[in-house]
Amino acid sequence: MRQVTVVEHLLLSQKERPMASGRFTRLLNELILSAKIIDREVSKAGLLNVLGGTGEINVQGEAVQKLDDFANRVIIRRMERAGVLCAMVSEENADFIEIPHTFPSGDYILIFDPLDGSANIDANVSIGTIFGIYRRTSFDSSSVTVSDILQKGAMQVAAGYIIYGSSTMLVYTAGDGVHGFTLDPSVGEFLLSHPDIKIPPQGKIYSVNEGYAMYWDEPTKKIVEYFKSSANALRRPYSLRYIGSLVSDFHRNLIYGGIFMYPADSRDPHKPVGKLRLLCEASPMAMIVEQAGGMAIDGRRRILDIEPQELHQRVPLFIGSKHDVEFVQQTFAQYYS
Ligand code: P6P
């Protein structure tokens, strides 16, 4: 396959489409550079741990920040200067981040989880950066408000993730299919490796933390039992695969087929709908999976139709192969119709 970079692919596939505007390309380039910087630090993390005390001082003589703080700062610093954003939302920051008036700004809004699954880094498990890109809705010159940001996932103009694993990959969609690019360290570029990814309509894998089974509601228990039985479409139990890192679990199911579930549970009264966040986790993954031919719901509603009420709103998530997610939707409909 001829070596095609992300920007070359965008320009080839978008032609006159608005996404090939210089501003979107600039946004993507800055995000890609951030990913390369994060990838460099993530790949060294284990070494720092092995070196013990030197884990406190990095090569530039700065105090080593926790990796997710580091990733967050890299993305914020690069993106606020890119001249294409009016605001950002990070999973790590309570409030939205407005672009300082001293920097050039634009109409895009970047919503991201800088390093999802970072609790797994010490076990050398793959982790990832998740992002969604919107356009601001108000066009008067006044400052950005929360209402500019609280847009349903269907309003995303692009979404994607970078997975820092055995190889580092960027998987994203700008509304014209899902495409995967693998970082070639020898040239320092993400090169097209998985054009037009489609998720199999029927999976053989289910991903859920069964340790919480006693906290699930009845339909959730019925759904998980279905995938573990011979009553399902395969006529035999699905394989359980659960890494505990959303980007890793999602990516595997995107390629092989399957369903990832983070249901509502009664463990934590403060998180009755589970721990995943609508804006910076569920909505970007939902855009990707739909563009790949899959489905994403909260049990009843399409994730991309949910109007957010607050920045860090949590949501149950059932996402993956269409036929598997349809079974979930039918089961909840029977219980709650
Ligand atoms: P649990 C990582 O902390 C994360 O946010 C997702 O990446 C992952 O899917 C989920 O939490 C795992 O949560 O409760 O099963 O450990």
Short mmCIF file of C-alpha atoms and ligand atoms in Angstrom, two decimals:
data_model
loop_
_atom_site.label_atom_id
_atom_site.label_comp_id
_atom_site.label_asym_id
_atom_site.label_seq_id
_atom_site.Cartn_x
_atom_site.Cartn_y
_atom_site.Cartn_z
CA MET A 1 0.00 0.00 0.00
CA ARG A 2 1.42 3.41 -0.97
CA GLN A 3 2.38 5.33 2.16
CA VAL A 4 -0.48 7.80 2.75
CA THR A 5 -0.38 10.26 5.66
CA VAL A 6 -3.47 11.41 7.55
CA VAL A 7 -3.57 14.79 5.84
CA GLU A 8 -3.03 13.33 2.38
CA HIS A 9 -5.88 10.92 3.05
CA LEU A 10 -8.13 13.70 4.32
CA LEU A 11 -7.48 15.83 1.25
CA LEU A 12 -7.95 12.86 -1.11
CA SER A 13 -11.20 11.73 0.52
CA GLN A 14 -12.71 15.10 1.28
CA LYS A 15 -11.88 17.03 -1.92
CA GLU A 16 -14.11 20.12 -1.88
CA ARG A 17 -15.86 18.96 1.32
CA PRO A 18 -15.59 21.51 4.15
CA MET A 19 -13.45 19.17 6.22
CA ALA A 20 -10.56 19.72 3.83
CA SER A 21 -10.45 23.37 4.91
CA GLY A 22 -7.03 24.52 6.07
CA ARG A 23 -8.33 25.06 9.61
CA PHE A 24 -9.50 21.49 10.11
CA THR A 25 -6.25 20.17 8.64
CA ARG A 26 -4.35 22.43 11.05
CA LEU A 27 -6.40 21.08 13.96
CA LEU A 28 -5.70 17.50 12.93
CA ASN A 29 -1.99 18.18 12.51
CA GLU A 30 -1.71 19.70 15.99
CA LEU A 31 -3.60 16.72 17.44
CA ILE A 32 -1.25 14.33 15.63
CA LEU A 33 1.81 16.15 16.98
CA SER A 34 0.35 15.98 20.49
CA ALA A 35 -0.17 12.24 20.02
CA LYS A 36 3.46 11.75 18.99
CA ILE A 37 4.67 13.62 22.07
CA ILE A 38 2.39 11.61 24.36
CA ASP A 39 3.41 8.37 22.65
CA ARG A 40 7.05 9.13 23.36
CA GLU A 41 6.38 9.59 27.08
CA VAL A 42 3.97 6.66 27.40
CA SER A 43 6.50 4.30 25.79
CA LYS A 44 9.12 5.40 28.36
CA ALA A 45 6.82 5.20 31.40
CA GLY A 46 7.83 1.65 32.31
CA LEU A 47 11.48 2.59 32.12
CA LEU A 48 10.99 5.51 34.49
CA ASN A 49 9.32 3.15 36.96
CA VAL A 50 12.22 0.71 36.66
CA LEU A 51 14.67 3.53 37.32
CA GLY A 52 12.80 4.31 40.54
CA GLY A 53 13.98 7.66 42.04
CA THR A 54 14.79 9.13 38.57
CA GLY A 55 11.05 8.75 37.93
CA GLU A 56 10.80 12.06 39.78
CA ILE A 57 13.01 14.00 37.34
CA ASN A 58 12.61 13.63 33.58
CA VAL A 59 15.25 14.19 30.94
CA GLN A 60 14.42 17.89 30.68
CA GLY A 61 15.00 18.26 34.40
CA GLU A 62 11.30 18.93 35.02
CA ALA A 63 9.31 17.22 37.73
CA VAL A 64 7.70 14.24 36.06
CA GLN A 65 3.94 14.73 36.00
CA LYS A 66 1.59 11.81 36.16
CA LEU A 67 1.12 10.67 32.58
CA ASP A 68 -2.48 11.72 32.25
CA ASP A 69 -1.64 15.18 33.61
CA PHE A 70 1.26 15.27 31.16
CA ALA A 71 -0.96 14.25 28.23
CA ASN A 72 -3.57 16.81 29.27
CA ARG A 73 -1.03 19.63 29.37
CA VAL A 74 0.49 18.65 26.01
CA ILE A 75 -2.88 18.74 24.27
CA ILE A 76 -4.03 21.98 25.95
CA ARG A 77 -0.75 23.80 25.25
CA ARG A 78 -0.60 22.75 21.61
CA MET A 79 -4.26 23.18 20.79
CA GLU A 80 -4.75 26.59 22.44
CA ARG A 81 -2.11 28.01 20.12
CA ALA A 82 -3.38 26.28 16.97
CA GLY A 83 -5.63 29.21 16.03
CA VAL A 84 -8.59 26.95 15.16
CA LEU A 85 -10.40 26.41 18.47
CA CYS A 86 -12.71 28.61 20.53
CA ALA A 87 -12.85 26.21 23.46
CA MET A 88 -11.80 22.81 24.77
CA VAL A 89 -13.26 20.33 27.25
CA SER A 90 -10.91 17.86 28.93
CA GLU A 91 -11.92 14.90 31.05
CA GLU A 92 -9.26 16.15 33.48
CA ASN A 93 -10.66 19.69 33.85
CA ALA A 94 -13.86 20.49 35.72
CA ASP A 95 -14.74 23.51 33.54
CA PHE A 96 -14.35 24.11 29.84
CA ILE A 97 -11.15 25.80 28.69
CA GLU A 98 -11.67 29.01 26.70
CA ILE A 99 -8.90 30.00 24.29
CA PRO A 100 -7.06 33.02 25.79
CA HIS A 101 -7.80 36.20 23.83
CA THR A 102 -4.02 36.57 23.38
CA PHE A 103 -4.13 33.56 21.03
CA PRO A 104 -5.76 33.38 17.59
CA SER A 105 -9.00 31.41 17.79
CA GLY A 106 -11.42 29.64 15.47
CA ASP A 107 -14.85 28.02 15.46
CA TYR A 108 -13.97 24.45 16.42
CA ILE A 109 -14.45 22.93 19.88
CA LEU A 110 -12.24 20.01 20.94
CA ILE A 111 -13.54 17.61 23.59
CA PHE A 112 -11.08 14.97 24.76
CA ASP A 113 -9.98 12.42 27.31
CA PRO A 114 -6.19 12.90 27.25
CA LEU A 115 -5.21 9.45 28.47
CA ASP A 116 -8.11 7.11 29.08
CA GLY A 117 -7.24 3.97 31.03
CA SER A 118 -4.06 5.50 32.47
CA ALA A 119 -4.55 3.51 35.68
CA ASN A 120 -3.38 0.55 33.58
CA ILE A 121 -0.06 2.10 32.53
CA ASP A 122 1.97 0.39 35.31
CA ALA A 123 0.76 -2.96 33.98
CA ASN A 124 1.85 -1.94 30.47
CA VAL A 125 -1.71 -2.22 29.17
CA SER A 126 -2.63 -0.23 26.06
CA ILE A 127 -4.26 3.14 26.81
CA GLY A 128 -5.55 5.92 24.62
CA THR A 129 -6.53 9.50 23.84
CA ILE A 130 -10.18 9.98 22.79
CA PHE A 131 -11.43 13.11 21.00
CA GLY A 132 -14.54 14.64 19.48
CA ILE A 133 -14.64 17.84 17.38
CA TYR A 134 -17.62 20.21 17.12
CA ARG A 135 -18.27 23.63 15.63
CA ARG A 136 -19.54 26.36 17.92
CA THR A 137 -23.26 27.07 17.53
CA SER A 138 -23.30 30.78 18.42
CA PHE A 139 -21.53 33.07 15.99
CA ASP A 140 -21.72 36.40 17.69
CA SER A 141 -18.30 37.57 18.73
CA SER A 142 -19.07 37.09 22.42
CA SER A 143 -17.23 34.52 24.48
CA VAL A 144 -18.04 30.86 24.25
CA THR A 145 -20.72 29.65 26.65
CA VAL A 146 -21.52 26.18 27.95
CA SER A 147 -24.48 26.03 25.56
CA ASP A 148 -21.97 26.23 22.68
CA ILE A 149 -20.38 23.10 24.08
CA LEU A 150 -23.34 21.02 25.27
CA GLN A 151 -24.13 19.65 21.82
CA LYS A 152 -25.43 16.13 21.12
CA GLY A 153 -22.91 13.72 19.64
CA ALA A 154 -24.63 13.83 16.24
CA MET A 155 -23.25 17.38 15.89
CA GLN A 156 -19.64 16.16 15.91
CA VAL A 157 -17.79 16.97 12.68
CA ALA A 158 -15.10 14.42 13.53
CA ALA A 159 -14.14 11.94 16.25
CA GLY A 160 -11.33 9.52 16.91
CA TYR A 161 -8.82 7.99 19.26
CA ILE A 162 -5.10 7.29 19.45
CA ILE A 163 -4.25 3.90 21.00
CA TYR A 164 -0.79 3.59 22.54
CA GLY A 165 -0.31 -0.16 22.22
CA SER A 166 1.97 -2.72 20.59
CA SER A 167 1.85 -0.16 17.81
CA THR A 168 0.47 3.35 18.11
CA MET A 169 -2.57 3.96 15.95
CA LEU A 170 -4.85 6.87 15.10
CA VAL A 171 -8.41 5.80 14.23
CA TYR A 172 -10.78 8.59 13.23
CA THR A 173 -13.75 9.64 11.14
CA ALA A 174 -14.64 13.02 9.62
CA GLY A 175 -18.06 11.69 8.62
CA ASP A 176 -16.77 9.83 5.57
CA GLY A 177 -15.97 6.38 6.95
CA VAL A 178 -13.51 5.24 9.63
CA HIS A 179 -9.83 5.06 8.80
CA GLY A 180 -6.85 3.70 10.78
CA PHE A 181 -3.30 5.03 10.61
CA THR A 182 -0.29 3.35 12.21
CA LEU A 183 2.63 5.38 13.52
CA ASP A 184 5.82 4.47 11.68
CA PRO A 185 8.54 5.56 14.13
CA SER A 186 11.17 5.39 11.39
CA VAL A 187 9.52 8.29 9.54
CA GLY A 188 7.58 9.80 12.49
CA GLU A 189 4.31 9.73 10.54
CA PHE A 190 0.93 8.06 10.98
CA LEU A 191 0.49 6.09 7.74
CA LEU A 192 -2.78 4.66 6.39
CA SER A 193 -2.98 1.01 7.45
CA HIS A 194 -6.73 0.33 7.86
CA PRO A 195 -8.77 2.17 5.19
CA ASP A 196 -12.56 2.25 5.60
CA ILE A 197 -12.88 0.07 8.73
CA LYS A 198 -16.24 -1.74 9.04
CA ILE A 199 -17.30 -3.55 12.23
CA PRO A 200 -18.74 -7.04 11.60
CA PRO A 201 -22.57 -6.82 11.99
CA GLN A 202 -22.50 -9.87 14.29
CA GLY A 203 -19.84 -10.33 16.96
CA LYS A 204 -18.43 -13.25 18.97
CA ILE A 205 -17.03 -11.19 21.87
CA TYR A 206 -18.70 -9.46 24.77
CA SER A 207 -16.87 -7.03 27.01
CA VAL A 208 -18.22 -6.10 30.46
CA ASN A 209 -16.92 -6.02 34.04
CA GLU A 210 -18.84 -9.00 35.40
CA GLY A 211 -17.56 -8.19 38.88
CA TYR A 212 -20.43 -5.72 39.13
CA ALA A 213 -23.17 -8.23 38.24
CA MET A 214 -24.86 -7.97 41.65
CA TYR A 215 -25.34 -4.23 41.07
CA TRP A 216 -27.05 -4.54 37.66
CA ASP A 217 -30.76 -4.19 36.94
CA GLU A 218 -32.77 -7.12 35.60
CA PRO A 219 -32.54 -6.34 31.86
CA THR A 220 -28.75 -5.94 32.14
CA LYS A 221 -28.44 -9.32 33.86
CA LYS A 222 -30.64 -10.89 31.16
CA ILE A 223 -28.54 -9.31 28.40
CA VAL A 224 -25.22 -10.56 29.78
CA GLU A 225 -26.68 -14.03 30.39
CA TYR A 226 -27.80 -14.07 26.71
CA PHE A 227 -24.25 -13.52 25.45
CA LYS A 228 -22.98 -16.24 27.83
CA SER A 229 -25.53 -18.83 26.70
CA SER A 230 -26.33 -20.85 23.57
CA ALA A 231 -29.56 -18.85 23.14
CA ASN A 232 -27.72 -16.12 21.24
CA ALA A 233 -27.28 -15.74 17.47
CA LEU A 234 -24.06 -17.81 17.56
CA ARG A 235 -25.82 -20.69 19.34
CA ARG A 236 -22.84 -20.84 21.70
CA PRO A 237 -21.37 -18.55 24.35
CA TYR A 238 -19.47 -15.47 23.17
CA SER A 239 -15.90 -15.05 24.40
CA LEU A 240 -15.47 -12.62 27.27
CA ARG A 241 -12.71 -10.10 26.59
CA TYR A 242 -12.33 -7.19 29.04
CA ILE A 243 -9.11 -5.22 29.36
CA GLY A 244 -10.46 -2.37 31.48
CA SER A 245 -9.17 0.22 29.01
CA LEU A 246 -12.01 1.59 26.86
CA VAL A 247 -9.88 2.41 23.83
CA SER A 248 -8.32 -1.09 23.85
CA ASP A 249 -11.62 -2.91 24.36
CA PHE A 250 -13.38 -0.77 21.77
CA HIS A 251 -10.59 -1.09 19.19
CA ARG A 252 -10.48 -4.89 19.46
CA ASN A 253 -14.26 -5.14 19.03
CA LEU A 254 -14.19 -2.66 16.12
CA ILE A 255 -11.75 -4.89 14.25
CA TYR A 256 -13.06 -8.35 15.25
CA GLY A 257 -16.71 -7.57 16.01
CA GLY A 258 -18.40 -7.72 19.40
CA ILE A 259 -20.12 -5.61 22.02
CA PHE A 260 -18.67 -3.46 24.81
CA MET A 261 -20.96 -2.74 27.75
CA TYR A 262 -20.60 -0.37 30.67
CA PRO A 263 -24.11 -0.63 32.15
CA ALA A 264 -25.71 1.45 34.86
CA ASP A 265 -25.06 -0.10 38.27
CA SER A 266 -26.04 0.63 41.86
CA ARG A 267 -22.50 0.48 43.29
CA ASP A 268 -22.00 4.23 43.64
CA PRO A 269 -25.06 6.42 44.32
CA HIS A 270 -23.12 9.31 42.78
CA LYS A 271 -22.68 7.35 39.53
CA PRO A 272 -25.99 5.51 39.07
CA VAL A 273 -25.47 5.38 35.30
CA GLY A 274 -21.92 3.97 35.35
CA LYS A 275 -18.61 5.81 35.07
CA LEU A 276 -18.18 6.57 31.36
CA ARG A 277 -18.65 10.16 30.26
CA LEU A 278 -20.98 11.15 27.45
CA LEU A 279 -19.03 14.03 25.91
CA CYS A 280 -15.43 12.79 26.00
CA GLU A 281 -15.87 9.02 25.80
CA ALA A 282 -19.26 7.74 24.63
CA SER A 283 -20.09 10.31 21.92
CA PRO A 284 -16.73 10.10 20.06
CA MET A 285 -16.83 6.29 20.15
CA ALA A 286 -20.47 6.34 19.04
CA MET A 287 -19.67 8.44 15.95
CA ILE A 288 -16.85 6.08 15.06
CA VAL A 289 -18.87 2.90 15.50
CA GLU A 290 -21.85 4.23 13.50
CA GLN A 291 -19.54 5.31 10.68
CA ALA A 292 -18.15 1.75 10.76
CA GLY A 293 -21.67 0.26 10.50
CA GLY A 294 -22.21 -0.45 14.22
CA MET A 295 -24.52 0.96 16.91
CA ALA A 296 -24.16 2.77 20.24
CA ILE A 297 -26.98 3.23 22.79
CA ASP A 298 -27.43 3.90 26.49
CA GLY A 299 -29.79 0.93 26.60
CA ARG A 300 -32.70 2.76 25.00
CA ARG A 301 -31.48 5.97 23.36
CA ARG A 302 -29.01 6.37 20.51
CA ILE A 303 -25.90 7.88 22.15
CA LEU A 304 -25.54 10.50 19.40
CA ASP A 305 -29.09 11.80 20.06
CA ILE A 306 -28.57 12.44 23.78
CA GLU A 307 -28.62 16.18 24.56
CA PRO A 308 -25.96 16.71 27.26
CA GLN A 309 -27.08 18.64 30.37
CA GLU A 310 -23.59 19.04 31.89
CA LEU A 311 -19.97 18.76 30.74
CA HIS A 312 -19.07 15.60 32.65
CA GLN A 313 -22.40 13.84 32.41
CA ARG A 314 -22.08 10.07 32.65
CA VAL A 315 -24.02 7.58 30.57
CA PRO A 316 -24.45 3.80 30.33
CA LEU A 317 -22.84 2.51 27.12
CA PHE A 318 -23.65 -0.47 24.90
CA ILE A 319 -21.57 -0.19 21.72
CA GLY A 320 -20.38 -2.43 18.90
CA SER A 321 -21.75 -4.87 16.32
CA LYS A 322 -25.20 -3.85 15.12
CA HIS A 323 -27.03 -7.13 15.75
CA ASP A 324 -25.63 -7.40 19.30
CA VAL A 325 -26.58 -3.84 20.24
CA GLU A 326 -30.04 -4.33 18.68
CA PHE A 327 -30.61 -7.26 21.07
CA VAL A 328 -29.75 -4.96 23.99
CA GLN A 329 -32.18 -2.32 22.74
CA GLN A 330 -34.98 -4.90 22.31
CA THR A 331 -34.39 -6.28 25.81
CA PHE A 332 -34.55 -2.88 27.49
CA ALA A 333 -37.66 -2.03 25.44
CA GLN A 334 -39.40 -5.14 26.79
CA TYR A 335 -38.62 -4.15 30.38
CA TYR A 336 -39.27 -0.45 30.15
CA SER A 337 -41.91 -0.14 27.43
P1 P6P B 1 -13.94 -0.62 35.48
C1 P6P B 1 -10.60 3.42 32.60
O1 P6P B 1 -10.49 3.87 33.94
C2 P6P B 1 -12.04 3.55 32.20
O2 P6P B 1 -12.47 4.86 32.27
C3 P6P B 1 -12.23 3.00 30.79
O3 P6P B 1 -11.10 3.14 30.02
C4 P6P B 1 -12.58 1.55 31.04
O4 P6P B 1 -13.41 0.99 30.03
C5 P6P B 1 -13.32 1.59 32.37
O5 P6P B 1 -12.83 2.74 33.06
C6 P6P B 1 -13.07 0.36 33.21
O6 P6P B 1 -13.84 0.54 34.39
O7 P6P B 1 -14.99 -0.12 36.46
O8 P6P B 1 -14.40 -1.88 34.77
O9 P6P B 1 -12.57 -0.77 36.07
#
